[in-house]
Coordinates of C-alpha atoms in Angstrom, one line a residue:
Chain A
M1 CA 136.3 -113.0 82.3
V2 CA 136.7 -116.5 80.9
I3 CA 133.6 -117.9 79.5
G4 CA 132.8 -121.0 77.5
S5 CA 134.3 -124.2 78.9
P6 CA 137.8 -123.6 80.1
A7 CA 139.6 -126.5 81.4
L8 CA 139.6 -126.6 85.2
M9 CA 143.3 -126.2 85.3
H10 CA 143.1 -122.8 83.7
A11 CA 141.0 -121.4 86.5
Q12 CA 143.4 -119.5 88.6
P13 CA 142.1 -118.0 91.8
R14 CA 142.1 -114.3 91.5
D15 CA 143.6 -113.7 94.9
A16 CA 146.9 -115.5 94.7
S17 CA 148.2 -113.7 97.7
A18 CA 145.8 -115.4 100.0
D19 CA 148.0 -118.2 101.0
H20 CA 146.1 -119.1 104.1
R21 CA 144.9 -122.6 104.6
H22 CA 141.9 -123.6 106.5
G23 CA 139.1 -126.1 106.5
P24 CA 138.0 -128.9 108.7
D25 CA 141.5 -129.9 109.3
A26 CA 142.9 -126.5 110.1
P27 CA 142.6 -125.4 113.7
D28 CA 141.1 -122.1 114.5
A29 CA 144.4 -120.9 115.9
A30 CA 145.8 -120.9 112.4
M31 CA 143.3 -118.3 111.4
P32 CA 144.6 -114.8 110.4
A33 CA 143.3 -111.8 112.2
Q34 CA 139.5 -111.8 112.9
A35 CA 139.0 -108.8 110.6
S36 CA 139.1 -110.9 107.5
I37 CA 136.6 -113.4 108.6
K38 CA 132.9 -112.8 108.0
A39 CA 131.3 -115.9 109.4
Q40 CA 132.3 -118.8 111.4
V41 CA 130.3 -122.0 111.1
K42 CA 130.9 -124.4 114.0
D43 CA 129.6 -127.9 114.5
F44 CA 126.5 -126.9 112.6
S45 CA 123.7 -129.4 111.8
F46 CA 120.4 -128.9 110.2
Y47 CA 117.4 -131.2 110.3
Y48 CA 114.2 -131.6 108.3
G49 CA 112.1 -133.4 110.8
Q50 CA 114.2 -136.5 111.7
F51 CA 116.4 -136.2 108.6
Q52 CA 119.8 -134.6 109.1
A53 CA 120.5 -132.7 105.9
V54 CA 123.6 -130.9 107.2
K55 CA 126.0 -132.8 109.4
N56 CA 128.3 -131.2 111.8
V57 CA 129.8 -128.7 109.4
S58 CA 132.5 -126.3 110.5
M59 CA 133.9 -123.7 108.0
T60 CA 135.1 -120.2 107.7
I61 CA 133.7 -117.6 105.4
R62 CA 136.2 -115.0 104.6
E63 CA 135.2 -111.4 104.3
H64 CA 134.9 -109.8 100.8
K65 CA 135.8 -113.1 99.2
V66 CA 133.7 -115.5 97.1
T67 CA 133.1 -118.8 98.8
A68 CA 131.6 -121.6 96.6
L69 CA 129.6 -124.5 97.9
I70 CA 129.8 -127.5 95.5
G71 CA 128.7 -131.1 95.6
P72 CA 126.3 -133.5 94.0
S73 CA 122.5 -133.0 94.2
G74 CA 121.1 -133.6 97.6
C75 CA 124.5 -133.0 99.4
G76 CA 123.0 -130.2 101.5
K77 CA 124.7 -127.2 99.9
T78 CA 121.6 -125.3 99.3
T79 CA 120.2 -126.3 102.6
L80 CA 123.3 -124.9 104.3
L81 CA 123.1 -121.7 102.3
R82 CA 119.5 -121.1 103.3
C83 CA 120.5 -121.4 107.0
F84 CA 122.5 -118.2 106.7
N85 CA 119.4 -116.1 106.3
R86 CA 117.1 -118.5 108.3
M87 CA 115.0 -119.2 105.3
H88 CA 114.1 -122.6 106.8
D89 CA 112.1 -120.7 109.5
L90 CA 109.4 -120.3 107.0
Y91 CA 108.7 -124.1 107.0
P92 CA 107.6 -126.4 109.7
N93 CA 109.6 -129.2 111.3
T94 CA 113.0 -127.7 110.7
R95 CA 115.7 -127.4 113.3
Y96 CA 119.2 -125.8 113.5
A97 CA 121.9 -127.1 115.8
G98 CA 125.4 -125.6 116.4
E99 CA 126.5 -122.1 115.4
I100 CA 126.9 -119.8 112.4
R101 CA 128.5 -116.8 113.9
L102 CA 128.4 -113.6 112.0
L103 CA 131.5 -111.4 112.6
P104 CA 132.6 -109.0 113.9
D105 CA 129.7 -108.8 116.4
G106 CA 129.8 -112.6 116.6
F107 CA 126.2 -113.5 117.4
N108 CA 124.8 -116.8 116.3
I109 CA 122.6 -116.5 113.2
V110 CA 120.8 -119.8 113.9
D111 CA 120.0 -119.1 117.6
R112 CA 116.3 -119.2 117.9
R113 CA 116.5 -116.1 120.1
V114 CA 118.0 -114.1 117.2
N115 CA 115.3 -112.5 115.1
P116 CA 115.5 -113.9 111.6
I117 CA 114.3 -110.6 110.2
E118 CA 117.3 -108.9 111.6
M119 CA 119.5 -111.5 109.9
R120 CA 117.7 -111.0 106.6
M121 CA 118.2 -107.3 106.8
R122 CA 121.9 -107.9 106.9
I123 CA 122.3 -110.8 104.5
S124 CA 120.7 -110.7 101.1
M125 CA 119.8 -113.6 98.9
V126 CA 119.6 -114.2 95.1
F127 CA 117.6 -117.3 94.2
Q128 CA 117.9 -120.0 91.6
K129 CA 115.1 -118.8 89.4
P130 CA 114.9 -115.1 88.8
N131 CA 112.0 -114.0 91.0
P132 CA 111.3 -110.3 90.5
F133 CA 108.1 -109.0 92.1
P134 CA 105.3 -108.2 89.7
K135 CA 106.0 -104.6 90.2
S136 CA 108.0 -102.0 88.3
I137 CA 111.8 -102.3 87.9
F138 CA 112.2 -99.3 90.2
E139 CA 109.9 -100.7 92.9
N140 CA 111.6 -104.1 92.7
V141 CA 114.9 -102.5 93.7
A142 CA 113.4 -100.0 96.0
Y143 CA 111.4 -102.6 98.0
G144 CA 114.2 -103.6 100.4
L145 CA 114.9 -99.9 101.0
R146 CA 111.3 -99.2 101.8
L147 CA 111.2 -102.1 104.2
R148 CA 114.1 -100.3 106.0
G149 CA 112.2 -97.1 106.2
V150 CA 113.7 -95.2 103.3
S151 CA 110.9 -93.1 101.9
S152 CA 112.5 -89.9 100.5
R153 CA 112.1 -90.0 96.8
S154 CA 115.5 -88.6 96.0
E155 CA 117.3 -91.0 98.3
L156 CA 115.3 -93.9 96.8
A157 CA 116.1 -92.8 93.3
G158 CA 119.8 -92.4 94.1
R159 CA 120.1 -95.7 95.8
V160 CA 118.1 -97.6 93.2
E161 CA 120.3 -96.2 90.4
H162 CA 123.4 -97.1 92.4
A163 CA 122.2 -100.6 92.9
L164 CA 121.2 -101.0 89.2
R165 CA 124.7 -99.8 88.2
G166 CA 126.2 -102.2 90.7
A167 CA 124.3 -105.0 89.0
A168 CA 125.3 -103.8 85.5
L169 CA 121.7 -103.2 84.5
W170 CA 121.4 -99.5 84.7
E171 CA 122.2 -98.7 81.0
E172 CA 119.7 -101.3 79.9
V173 CA 116.8 -100.1 82.0
K174 CA 117.4 -96.5 82.8
D175 CA 114.7 -95.3 80.4
R176 CA 112.0 -97.8 81.5
L177 CA 112.2 -97.9 85.3
K178 CA 108.5 -97.8 85.5
K179 CA 108.0 -100.8 83.3
P180 CA 107.3 -104.2 85.0
G181 CA 110.3 -106.3 86.0
F182 CA 108.6 -109.2 84.3
D183 CA 109.2 -107.6 80.9
L184 CA 113.0 -108.1 81.2
S185 CA 114.7 -111.2 79.8
G186 CA 115.7 -114.0 82.2
G187 CA 119.3 -112.8 82.5
Q188 CA 118.2 -109.2 83.1
Q189 CA 115.6 -110.4 85.6
Q190 CA 118.4 -112.1 87.6
R191 CA 120.5 -109.0 87.5
L192 CA 117.4 -107.1 88.7
C193 CA 117.2 -109.5 91.6
I194 CA 120.9 -108.9 92.3
A195 CA 120.3 -105.2 92.2
R196 CA 117.4 -105.7 94.7
A197 CA 119.8 -107.7 96.9
L198 CA 122.5 -105.1 96.6
A199 CA 120.4 -102.0 97.2
V200 CA 120.2 -102.6 100.9
D201 CA 123.9 -102.7 101.4
P202 CA 124.1 -106.2 102.7
E203 CA 127.1 -107.5 104.6
M204 CA 126.8 -110.8 102.7
I205 CA 125.0 -112.0 99.6
L206 CA 123.9 -115.6 99.3
F207 CA 123.6 -116.9 95.7
D208 CA 121.7 -120.1 95.2
E209 CA 122.7 -121.5 91.8
P210 CA 122.0 -118.1 90.3
T211 CA 122.7 -119.1 86.7
S212 CA 121.1 -122.5 86.5
A213 CA 118.0 -121.0 84.7
L214 CA 120.1 -118.8 82.3
D215 CA 121.7 -119.1 79.0
P216 CA 125.6 -119.0 78.7
I217 CA 125.8 -115.3 77.8
A218 CA 123.5 -114.3 80.7
T219 CA 125.5 -116.7 82.9
A220 CA 128.8 -115.0 81.9
K221 CA 127.4 -111.6 82.8
I222 CA 126.3 -112.8 86.2
E223 CA 129.6 -114.4 86.9
E224 CA 131.4 -111.2 85.9
L225 CA 129.1 -109.4 88.3
V226 CA 129.9 -111.7 91.2
H227 CA 133.6 -111.1 90.4
E228 CA 133.1 -107.3 90.5
L229 CA 131.1 -107.5 93.7
K230 CA 133.6 -109.2 95.8
G231 CA 135.9 -106.9 97.6
R232 CA 132.8 -104.9 98.5
V233 CA 130.6 -107.7 99.9
T234 CA 131.1 -111.2 101.2
I235 CA 129.6 -113.8 98.8
L236 CA 128.5 -117.3 99.4
I237 CA 127.5 -119.1 96.2
V238 CA 126.0 -122.5 95.7
T239 CA 126.7 -124.0 92.3
H240 CA 126.6 -127.4 90.7
N241 CA 128.6 -126.2 87.8
M242 CA 132.2 -126.9 88.7
Q243 CA 133.7 -124.6 86.1
Q244 CA 131.6 -121.8 87.6
A245 CA 133.0 -122.5 91.0
A246 CA 136.5 -122.5 89.5
R247 CA 135.9 -119.2 87.7
V248 CA 134.3 -117.1 90.3
S249 CA 135.3 -118.3 93.7
D250 CA 138.3 -117.7 96.0
E251 CA 137.5 -120.6 98.2
T252 CA 135.6 -123.8 97.6
A253 CA 133.8 -126.1 100.0
F254 CA 133.0 -129.6 98.7
M255 CA 130.0 -131.2 100.4
Y256 CA 128.8 -134.8 100.2
L257 CA 125.8 -136.4 101.9
G258 CA 125.4 -133.4 104.3
E259 CA 129.0 -133.4 105.3
L260 CA 131.8 -130.9 104.5
I261 CA 134.4 -133.1 102.9
E262 CA 137.0 -130.5 102.1
M263 CA 137.4 -126.7 102.0
D264 CA 140.3 -124.8 100.7
R265 CA 141.5 -122.2 98.2
T266 CA 139.7 -122.9 94.9
S267 CA 143.0 -123.5 93.1
K268 CA 143.9 -126.1 95.6
I269 CA 140.6 -127.9 95.5
F270 CA 140.6 -128.1 91.7
Q271 CA 144.3 -128.8 91.2
N272 CA 145.4 -130.8 94.2
P273 CA 142.5 -131.8 96.5
S274 CA 143.6 -133.6 99.6
K275 CA 140.6 -135.9 99.8
Q276 CA 140.0 -138.7 97.3
L277 CA 136.2 -138.1 97.3
T278 CA 136.8 -134.5 96.2
E279 CA 139.1 -135.5 93.4
Q280 CA 136.6 -138.1 92.2
Y281 CA 133.8 -135.5 92.2
I282 CA 135.7 -132.7 90.4
T283 CA 137.0 -135.2 87.8
G284 CA 133.4 -136.2 87.1
H285 CA 133.4 -139.7 88.5
F286 CA 130.1 -139.1 90.2
G287 CA 127.6 -136.4 90.8
Chain B
M1 CA 97.4 -151.5 57.2
D2 CA 96.6 -152.1 60.8
I3 CA 97.7 -148.8 62.0
E4 CA 95.6 -147.0 59.5
R5 CA 92.5 -148.9 60.8
I6 CA 93.3 -148.0 64.4
I7 CA 93.8 -144.4 63.5
R8 CA 90.5 -144.3 61.5
R9 CA 88.6 -145.8 64.4
R10 CA 90.1 -143.3 66.8
R11 CA 89.2 -140.5 64.6
R12 CA 85.7 -141.8 64.4
N13 CA 85.4 -141.9 68.2
D14 CA 86.8 -138.4 68.3
V15 CA 84.1 -137.1 65.9
L16 CA 81.4 -139.0 67.8
F17 CA 82.4 -137.4 71.1
A18 CA 82.6 -134.0 69.6
L19 CA 79.1 -134.4 68.1
T20 CA 77.6 -135.7 71.4
G21 CA 79.1 -132.8 73.2
A22 CA 77.9 -130.3 70.7
T23 CA 74.3 -131.7 70.9
I24 CA 74.2 -131.6 74.7
T25 CA 75.6 -128.1 74.7
A26 CA 73.0 -127.0 72.1
A27 CA 70.2 -128.5 74.1
V28 CA 71.2 -126.8 77.3
L29 CA 71.6 -123.4 75.5
L30 CA 68.2 -123.9 74.0
V31 CA 66.5 -124.4 77.3
L32 CA 68.3 -121.4 78.7
G33 CA 67.4 -119.4 75.7
A34 CA 63.7 -120.4 75.9
L35 CA 63.7 -119.4 79.6
A36 CA 65.2 -116.0 78.9
F37 CA 62.9 -115.5 76.0
T38 CA 59.8 -116.3 78.0
L39 CA 60.9 -114.1 80.8
V40 CA 61.5 -111.2 78.5
R41 CA 58.3 -111.7 76.5
E42 CA 56.2 -111.8 79.7
G43 CA 58.0 -109.2 81.6
V44 CA 59.2 -106.6 79.2
S45 CA 55.8 -104.9 79.1
R46 CA 56.0 -104.1 82.8
L47 CA 59.6 -103.2 82.8
D48 CA 59.9 -99.4 82.9
L49 CA 61.1 -96.7 85.2
D50 CA 57.7 -96.6 87.0
F51 CA 58.1 -100.3 87.9
L52 CA 61.4 -99.5 89.6
R53 CA 60.0 -96.3 91.2
S54 CA 56.7 -97.7 92.6
Y55 CA 55.8 -99.3 95.9
P56 CA 53.9 -102.6 96.0
S57 CA 50.2 -102.4 95.4
R58 CA 47.2 -104.6 95.4
R59 CA 46.7 -103.7 91.7
A60 CA 49.3 -105.5 89.6
E61 CA 49.7 -102.8 87.0
R62 CA 50.6 -100.3 89.7
A63 CA 52.8 -102.5 91.8
G64 CA 56.5 -101.7 91.7
L65 CA 59.8 -103.0 92.9
L66 CA 61.2 -100.0 94.7
P67 CA 61.4 -101.3 98.3
A68 CA 62.6 -104.6 97.0
W69 CA 65.6 -103.5 95.0
V70 CA 66.5 -100.9 97.6
G71 CA 66.3 -103.6 100.2
S72 CA 68.4 -106.0 98.1
L73 CA 71.0 -103.2 97.7
L74 CA 71.2 -102.4 101.4
V75 CA 71.3 -106.0 102.5
M76 CA 74.1 -106.6 100.0
L77 CA 75.9 -103.6 101.4
V78 CA 75.8 -105.1 104.9
T79 CA 76.8 -108.5 103.6
G80 CA 79.7 -107.0 101.6
L81 CA 81.0 -104.8 104.5
T82 CA 81.0 -107.7 106.9
G83 CA 81.4 -110.9 104.9
I84 CA 84.1 -109.8 102.5
P85 CA 86.7 -108.4 105.0
L86 CA 86.1 -111.3 107.4
G87 CA 86.3 -113.9 104.6
I88 CA 89.5 -112.5 103.2
A89 CA 91.1 -112.1 106.6
A90 CA 90.1 -115.7 107.5
G91 CA 91.5 -117.0 104.2
V92 CA 94.8 -115.2 104.6
Y93 CA 95.1 -116.4 108.2
L94 CA 94.4 -120.0 107.3
E95 CA 96.7 -120.0 104.3
E96 CA 99.6 -117.9 105.5
Y97 CA 99.6 -118.0 109.3
T98 CA 98.5 -121.4 110.5
R99 CA 100.9 -124.2 110.6
K100 CA 99.7 -127.1 108.4
G101 CA 98.6 -130.0 110.6
W102 CA 95.6 -132.0 111.6
F103 CA 93.9 -129.1 113.2
A104 CA 94.2 -127.0 110.0
S105 CA 93.0 -129.9 107.9
I106 CA 89.9 -130.2 110.1
I107 CA 89.1 -126.5 109.8
E108 CA 89.7 -126.6 106.0
L109 CA 87.4 -129.6 105.7
N110 CA 84.7 -127.9 107.7
I111 CA 84.9 -124.7 105.7
T112 CA 84.6 -126.5 102.4
N113 CA 81.6 -128.3 103.8
L114 CA 80.0 -125.1 105.0
A115 CA 80.0 -123.9 101.4
G116 CA 77.7 -126.7 100.7
V117 CA 75.3 -126.3 103.6
P118 CA 71.7 -125.6 102.4
S119 CA 71.0 -121.9 102.8
I120 CA 67.8 -122.5 104.8
V121 CA 70.0 -123.9 107.6
Y122 CA 71.9 -120.6 107.7
G123 CA 68.5 -118.9 108.0
L124 CA 67.5 -121.0 111.0
M125 CA 70.8 -120.3 112.7
A126 CA 70.5 -116.6 112.0
L127 CA 66.9 -116.6 113.3
G128 CA 68.1 -118.0 116.6
L129 CA 71.3 -115.9 116.8
F130 CA 70.7 -112.5 115.2
V131 CA 66.9 -112.1 115.4
Y132 CA 66.3 -113.5 118.9
R133 CA 69.6 -113.7 120.8
F134 CA 71.0 -110.3 119.6
H135 CA 67.5 -108.8 119.4
L136 CA 68.1 -107.5 115.9
G137 CA 64.6 -108.5 114.8
P138 CA 63.8 -109.2 111.1
S139 CA 65.9 -106.2 110.0
V140 CA 68.3 -105.2 107.3
I141 CA 71.3 -105.8 109.5
A142 CA 70.0 -109.3 110.5
A143 CA 69.5 -110.2 106.8
G144 CA 72.9 -108.7 105.8
L145 CA 74.7 -110.7 108.5
T146 CA 72.8 -113.9 107.5
L147 CA 73.9 -113.6 103.9
A148 CA 77.4 -112.7 105.2
L149 CA 77.6 -116.1 106.9
L150 CA 76.4 -117.6 103.6
V151 CA 79.2 -116.0 101.5
L152 CA 81.9 -116.4 104.1
P153 CA 83.0 -119.9 103.1
I154 CA 83.0 -119.0 99.5
V155 CA 85.1 -116.0 100.0
I156 CA 87.5 -117.9 102.3
V157 CA 87.9 -120.7 99.8
A158 CA 88.4 -118.2 96.9
T159 CA 91.0 -116.3 98.9
R160 CA 92.9 -119.5 99.8
E161 CA 92.9 -120.8 96.3
T162 CA 94.2 -117.5 94.9
L163 CA 96.9 -117.3 97.6
K164 CA 97.9 -120.9 96.8
S165 CA 98.5 -120.0 93.2
I166 CA 101.1 -117.4 94.1
P167 CA 104.5 -119.0 93.6
Q168 CA 106.4 -119.7 96.8
N169 CA 109.5 -117.9 95.4
M170 CA 107.6 -114.6 95.6
R171 CA 107.1 -115.1 99.4
E172 CA 110.8 -116.1 99.7
A173 CA 112.0 -113.1 97.8
A174 CA 110.1 -110.8 100.1
Y175 CA 111.1 -112.6 103.3
A176 CA 114.7 -112.7 102.2
L177 CA 114.7 -108.9 102.0
G178 CA 113.6 -108.8 105.7
A179 CA 109.8 -108.4 105.3
T180 CA 107.6 -109.5 108.2
R181 CA 104.8 -111.9 107.6
W182 CA 102.3 -109.0 107.6
Q183 CA 104.4 -107.0 105.1
V184 CA 104.6 -110.0 102.8
V185 CA 100.8 -110.2 103.0
R186 CA 100.2 -106.5 102.7
H187 CA 102.8 -105.6 100.1
H188 CA 102.7 -108.8 98.0
L189 CA 100.1 -111.5 98.5
L190 CA 97.1 -109.2 98.7
P191 CA 97.9 -107.0 95.7
Y192 CA 98.9 -110.1 93.6
S193 CA 95.7 -111.9 94.5
A194 CA 93.4 -109.0 94.3
G195 CA 92.1 -110.3 90.9
G196 CA 91.3 -113.8 92.1
I197 CA 89.8 -112.7 95.4
S198 CA 87.5 -110.1 93.9
T199 CA 86.3 -112.6 91.3
G200 CA 85.4 -115.0 94.1
V201 CA 83.8 -112.2 96.1
I202 CA 81.7 -111.1 93.2
I203 CA 80.5 -114.6 92.4
A204 CA 79.7 -115.1 96.1
M205 CA 77.7 -111.8 96.1
S206 CA 75.8 -112.7 92.9
R207 CA 74.8 -115.9 94.7
A208 CA 73.7 -114.0 97.8
I209 CA 71.6 -111.5 95.8
G210 CA 69.3 -114.3 94.7
E211 CA 68.9 -116.0 98.1
T212 CA 65.4 -116.2 99.4
A213 CA 65.0 -119.1 101.8
P214 CA 67.2 -117.8 104.7
L215 CA 65.7 -114.4 104.6
I216 CA 62.2 -115.9 104.7
A217 CA 63.4 -117.9 107.7
I218 CA 64.5 -114.8 109.6
G219 CA 61.2 -113.1 108.9
A220 CA 61.6 -110.8 105.9
V221 CA 58.3 -109.0 105.2
A222 CA 56.9 -109.5 101.7
F223 CA 54.8 -106.4 101.5
V224 CA 56.9 -103.4 102.4
A225 CA 55.3 -100.0 101.5
F226 CA 58.1 -97.8 102.7
L227 CA 61.9 -97.3 102.3
P228 CA 64.4 -97.6 105.2
P229 CA 65.0 -94.1 106.6
V230 CA 67.7 -92.1 104.9
P231 CA 70.5 -91.4 107.4
Y232 CA 69.8 -88.2 109.5
S233 CA 66.4 -87.7 107.9
A234 CA 63.4 -86.9 110.0
D235 CA 62.3 -90.5 109.8
A236 CA 65.8 -91.6 111.0
F237 CA 65.5 -89.3 114.0
A238 CA 62.1 -90.8 114.7
V239 CA 63.6 -94.3 114.8
A240 CA 66.4 -93.0 116.9
R241 CA 64.0 -91.6 119.5
E242 CA 62.2 -94.9 119.5
W243 CA 65.5 -96.7 120.2
A244 CA 66.5 -94.3 122.9
G245 CA 63.1 -94.6 124.5
S246 CA 62.9 -90.8 125.0
E247 CA 62.2 -87.6 123.1
Q248 CA 65.6 -86.2 124.1
L249 CA 68.7 -87.8 122.5
S250 CA 72.1 -87.7 124.1
V251 CA 75.0 -86.4 121.9
V252 CA 76.2 -89.9 121.1
E253 CA 72.7 -91.2 120.4
A254 CA 72.0 -88.2 118.2
A255 CA 75.3 -88.8 116.3
V256 CA 75.0 -92.6 115.9
Y257 CA 71.3 -93.7 115.9
P258 CA 70.0 -91.7 113.0
G259 CA 72.9 -92.7 110.9
V260 CA 72.3 -96.4 111.3
A261 CA 68.5 -96.4 111.7
W262 CA 68.1 -98.0 108.2
L263 CA 69.9 -101.1 109.6
G264 CA 67.1 -101.7 112.0
T265 CA 64.1 -101.5 109.7
S266 CA 62.2 -104.4 108.3
F267 CA 62.9 -105.0 104.7
T268 CA 62.1 -107.0 101.6
V269 CA 64.4 -108.1 98.7
V270 CA 63.8 -108.7 95.1
P271 CA 63.4 -112.5 95.2
I272 CA 61.0 -112.3 98.2
Q273 CA 58.9 -109.8 96.4
M274 CA 58.8 -112.1 93.4
F275 CA 57.8 -115.0 95.7
N276 CA 55.0 -112.9 97.1
W277 CA 53.7 -112.0 93.7
I278 CA 53.9 -115.5 92.3
S279 CA 52.0 -117.0 95.2
R280 CA 49.0 -114.8 94.7
P281 CA 45.9 -116.3 93.0
G282 CA 45.3 -115.4 89.5
D283 CA 47.6 -114.4 86.6
D284 CA 47.6 -110.6 87.3
F285 CA 51.1 -110.5 88.8
R286 CA 52.8 -112.8 86.3
A287 CA 54.2 -109.9 84.3
N288 CA 55.5 -108.3 87.5
V289 CA 57.3 -111.5 88.4
A290 CA 58.9 -111.8 85.0
A291 CA 60.0 -108.1 85.1
A292 CA 61.5 -108.5 88.5
G293 CA 63.2 -111.7 87.3
I294 CA 64.8 -109.7 84.5
V295 CA 66.0 -107.1 87.0
L296 CA 67.6 -109.8 89.1
I297 CA 69.2 -111.6 86.1
V298 CA 70.6 -108.3 84.8
A299 CA 72.1 -107.5 88.2
T300 CA 73.7 -111.0 88.4
I301 CA 75.0 -110.9 84.9
G302 CA 76.3 -107.4 85.6
L303 CA 78.2 -108.6 88.7
N304 CA 79.6 -111.6 86.8
A305 CA 80.7 -109.3 83.9
V306 CA 82.6 -107.2 86.4
A307 CA 84.3 -110.3 87.8
I308 CA 85.3 -111.4 84.4
L309 CA 86.6 -108.0 83.5
I310 CA 88.7 -107.8 86.7
R311 CA 90.1 -111.3 86.2
H312 CA 91.0 -110.5 82.6
R313 CA 92.8 -107.2 83.6
M314 CA 94.7 -108.9 86.4
R315 CA 95.8 -111.8 84.2
R316 CA 97.3 -109.4 81.8
R317 CA 99.2 -107.5 84.5
I318 CA 100.5 -110.5 86.4
K319 CA 101.8 -113.7 84.9
W320 CA 103.7 -116.2 86.9

């Protein structure tokens, strides 16, 4: 794992074999077999009251890959991410339009008739600031399982350990599972939150700038983790750190003022973007 | 230099303010101390177990506080069992379930205002509603419900304030895992706010325990020479037969009435007993009033101490 500040050009996508090309300018027909697509966003818009925060976005989220959403502050990347688990339902005066279809069953996440709780059972989320519950480390990870009706002690113990191992936290906490999650350091808390998200075997994990509150070493650990997780679970990550997008993602979507400007393989976006706006952003001319 | 002069002047102002503050604080403490001292000096001679074990009497040295403190306890029990759950439920509903809008704002404003309504007004309303409309009479249950109305706004406001202090990202974390609104409330918000809510509840209760006016309004009796019937005692069955209007009780009547007979009896509470004593001519009962005052203050301080303890413990456990 490269840490520190590698030049953007060093960041090679890990999956060089993925030579597909898609984005707003790629017709659906050019898509490979459905099996490798996890979610299909089509003509999707989102409104806060009258304000349109996400404008007519269409994109493809590939299964078991890391897709990064980048763009300057206020471009709608976090807003879009939070549509995937209907987080906006918690607040008044919000409205979704268009589709986010989750494959393979293909039902529309943002359809008001779809129960948001069902969506959240299938799609986990890791937040910007580590937000463990004021409960023990064990209970933090077990909570999602309890919500899904798991109550056998041995099953809980096994799955909590599995999730903590998956989040590279097990060795650090195995002797103090009963201690409060708050006692951990910031980076450990964020990995605890990742374990909490992982424990329920989600189809997809949404990361909302997961390292913006962490120091570089903790950040490197989280990035390493994201890299290990892909292949098992589809990851959508919002970041305003371009090096991070280059390091961890397979595909990158650049958003600006609520619109999707360009989406492509990460190497393509960072080395040879097709839109001038994208190039200006990644070379630091604005944002 | 100029700056030095400015700094010196500011420092002088600082000292001046600190001195003023200290003087005022000392004055207030002095008044409080004098009050407590007088109370103890006058009352301590009467304050013994017999005082707590005796019924009221025409002779001051034999008069006791038994029906009054038992009455206070029972009324508080009714108030606690009705006012606290209702208040917490209403607070949770208003804070977590209603959509914020003009309607919610109006309700919020009204509840805040209710907390400031003079307690005698609650008494008048309770007189009309509980005593006459519901035919509860001037009973323990009527008094308990009256004080429940009184503590309700305080409990609601305390609940809402505590819920507001829980960071939004806790709710989002729970919702994101697929929790329903009720699960978020039950598994997270209520446990995390238990400290703040119980502090508010106890402070509300310690206010209610000293209330006199609304209970006089609903017709509390000042001279009570008996205790409410112990559930399922012979006295309780006598009350039950009276309620049933026959000597023979049905199974349900026999099961329920004697258990709740105490709710229907007339009652007195400590502050009303004090009011009765102090309004008598002559100085005979002064010591009794002071002794009862000590009992009331100790109860209030005790409740507040519990509130502080709970808050302290919760603070240590949960830090946002």
